[in-house]
Amino acid sequence: MAAARVKKLKAVAEQMPQTREEVSENIHRLGDIQREALRLETRMNDKIAAITEAEMPRITALKKEIASLFKGIQAWCDTNKASLTKDGKVKTINLITGSVSWRARPPSCIVRKPDVVLEALHNLGLTRFIRTKEEVNKDAILADPKAVTGIVGITVQTGIEDFSVMPFEQDAGVK
């Protein structure tokens, strides 16, 4: 079988200004477009806020009703669990309009104040419950890049610069 041919897509030609004046005009246009996008986003967010405010009372009422119905269903099912699950032989019960089920969660470990817990584990000699993580010290590599020259997997990048365009904006100090 022949290997599939890979098609190369040509890059879209960007508008490249030819003079300093064209660069200045493009920066002005960039600022205009950014401000228009911000206005559209603000208008969109205002509409979303209005819809949210209008519908929130109904949503809140429905959530309260859902919680009440859920608690009632759970209370009845817990009361009748033995007969519903055939004394624990069945975990899911299909009712006419839906199903209910009980699932035991797997064990979990919650650690509050890890510094205090680590100290206690050390003091009690329970170091088997302490994980030590090894990782590459990138700060040390950047401090002495010649020492790691030739090591596969390590690349020290230097001389990279980022380019940004910031159209001038007036700020009324309103946040």
Coordinates of C-alpha atoms in Angstrom, one line a residue, residues 5-167:
R5 CA 0.0 11.9 0.5
V6 CA 0.2 14.8 2.9
K7 CA -1.2 18.0 1.4
K8 CA 0.3 21.3 2.4
L9 CA -2.0 24.2 3.0
K10 CA -0.7 27.5 1.9
A11 CA -0.6 30.2 4.6
V12 CA -3.0 33.0 4.2
A13 CA -1.2 36.2 3.1
E14 CA -1.3 38.8 5.9
Q15 CA -1.7 42.5 5.3
M16 CA 1.8 43.8 5.6
P17 CA 2.1 47.5 5.6
Q18 CA 4.7 49.0 3.3
T19 CA 5.4 52.3 5.0
R20 CA 5.5 53.8 8.5
E21 CA 2.2 55.7 7.8
E22 CA 0.5 52.4 6.9
V23 CA 1.7 50.8 10.2
S24 CA 0.3 53.8 12.1
E25 CA -3.0 53.5 10.2
N26 CA -3.1 49.8 10.9
I27 CA -2.5 50.3 14.6
H28 CA -5.4 52.9 14.6
R29 CA -7.6 50.3 12.8
L30 CA -6.5 47.6 15.2
G31 CA -7.6 49.8 18.2
D32 CA -10.9 50.6 16.5
I33 CA -11.6 46.9 15.9
Q34 CA -10.6 45.9 19.5
R35 CA -12.9 48.6 20.9
E36 CA -15.8 47.5 18.7
A37 CA -15.3 43.9 19.8
L38 CA -15.3 45.1 23.5
R39 CA -18.6 47.0 22.8
L40 CA -20.2 43.9 21.3
E41 CA -19.0 41.7 24.2
T42 CA -20.3 44.3 26.7
R43 CA -23.7 44.4 24.9
M44 CA -23.8 40.6 24.9
N45 CA -23.0 40.4 28.6
D46 CA -25.7 43.0 29.4
K47 CA -28.3 40.9 27.5
I48 CA -27.1 37.7 29.3
A49 CA -27.4 39.6 32.7
A50 CA -30.9 40.8 31.8
I51 CA -32.0 37.2 30.9
T52 CA -30.4 35.8 34.0
E53 CA -32.1 38.4 36.2
A54 CA -35.5 37.8 34.6
E55 CA -35.3 34.0 34.9
M56 CA -33.5 33.6 38.2
P57 CA -36.7 33.7 40.4
R58 CA -38.2 30.8 38.4
I59 CA -35.0 28.8 38.4
T60 CA -34.6 29.3 42.2
A61 CA -38.1 28.1 42.8
L62 CA -37.6 25.1 40.5
K63 CA -34.4 24.2 42.3
K64 CA -36.1 24.4 45.7
E65 CA -38.9 22.1 44.4
I66 CA -36.3 19.7 43.0
A67 CA -34.5 19.5 46.3
S68 CA -37.8 18.9 48.2
L69 CA -38.9 16.2 45.8
F70 CA -35.5 14.5 45.9
K71 CA -35.4 14.5 49.7
G72 CA -38.9 13.0 49.8
I73 CA -38.0 10.3 47.3
Q74 CA -34.8 9.5 49.1
A75 CA -36.6 9.3 52.5
W76 CA -39.3 6.9 51.1
C77 CA -36.7 4.7 49.4
D78 CA -34.5 4.6 52.5
T79 CA -37.5 3.6 54.6
N80 CA -38.3 0.8 52.1
K81 CA -34.7 -0.1 51.1
A82 CA -34.8 -3.7 52.3
S83 CA -37.9 -4.6 50.2
L84 CA -36.8 -2.5 47.2
T85 CA -33.3 -4.0 47.1
K86 CA -34.4 -7.5 48.1
D87 CA -32.3 -7.3 51.2
G88 CA -29.3 -5.8 49.4
K89 CA -29.3 -8.2 46.4
V90 CA -30.2 -5.4 43.9
K91 CA -28.7 -1.9 43.8
T92 CA -30.9 -0.3 41.1
I93 CA -34.7 -0.3 41.3
N94 CA -36.6 0.5 38.1
L95 CA -39.9 2.3 38.8
I96 CA -42.5 3.2 36.3
T97 CA -41.2 6.8 35.7
G98 CA -37.5 6.3 36.5
S99 CA -35.1 4.5 38.7
V100 CA -33.3 4.8 42.0
S101 CA -30.0 3.3 43.1
W102 CA -27.6 3.1 45.9
R103 CA -23.9 3.1 45.2
A104 CA -21.2 2.8 47.9
R105 CA -18.4 5.3 47.2
P106 CA -14.8 4.0 47.2
P107 CA -12.7 5.0 50.2
S108 CA -11.2 8.5 50.0
C109 CA -8.5 10.3 52.0
I110 CA -8.9 13.9 53.0
V111 CA -5.9 15.7 54.4
R112 CA -6.4 19.0 56.2
K113 CA -3.4 21.1 57.1
P114 CA -0.8 18.9 55.2
D115 CA 2.1 20.5 56.9
V116 CA 0.9 19.4 60.3
V117 CA 0.1 15.9 59.0
L118 CA 3.5 15.5 57.4
E119 CA 5.2 16.5 60.6
A120 CA 3.1 14.0 62.6
L121 CA 3.9 11.2 60.1
H122 CA 7.6 12.0 60.4
N123 CA 7.4 12.0 64.2
L124 CA 5.6 8.7 64.3
G125 CA 8.0 7.1 61.8
L126 CA 5.3 6.5 59.2
T127 CA 7.4 7.7 56.3
R128 CA 5.8 5.1 54.0
F129 CA 2.8 7.4 53.8
I130 CA 5.0 10.3 52.6
R131 CA 5.6 10.7 48.8
T132 CA 8.8 12.3 47.7
K133 CA 8.7 13.9 44.3
E134 CA 11.8 14.3 42.1
E135 CA 11.8 16.8 39.3
V136 CA 14.2 18.7 37.1
N137 CA 15.5 22.0 38.7
K138 CA 14.9 24.3 35.8
D139 CA 16.3 27.3 37.7
A140 CA 19.6 25.5 38.2
I141 CA 19.8 24.7 34.5
L142 CA 19.1 28.3 33.5
A143 CA 21.9 29.4 36.0
D144 CA 24.4 27.0 34.3
P145 CA 23.2 26.0 30.8
K146 CA 26.6 24.8 29.6
A147 CA 26.7 22.0 32.1
V148 CA 23.7 20.3 30.5
T149 CA 24.7 20.9 26.9
G150 CA 24.1 17.7 24.9
I151 CA 21.7 16.0 27.3
V152 CA 18.8 14.7 25.3
G153 CA 15.5 16.3 26.3
I154 CA 16.9 19.5 27.7
T155 CA 16.7 22.6 25.5
V156 CA 17.7 26.0 26.9
Q157 CA 15.9 28.7 24.9
T158 CA 17.4 32.2 24.8
G159 CA 16.8 35.3 22.8
I160 CA 13.1 34.8 22.3
E161 CA 11.2 38.0 22.2
D162 CA 7.5 38.6 22.2
F163 CA 5.9 41.3 20.0
S164 CA 2.8 43.2 21.0
V165 CA 0.8 46.1 19.6
M166 CA -1.0 48.4 22.0
P167 CA -3.2 51.1 20.5

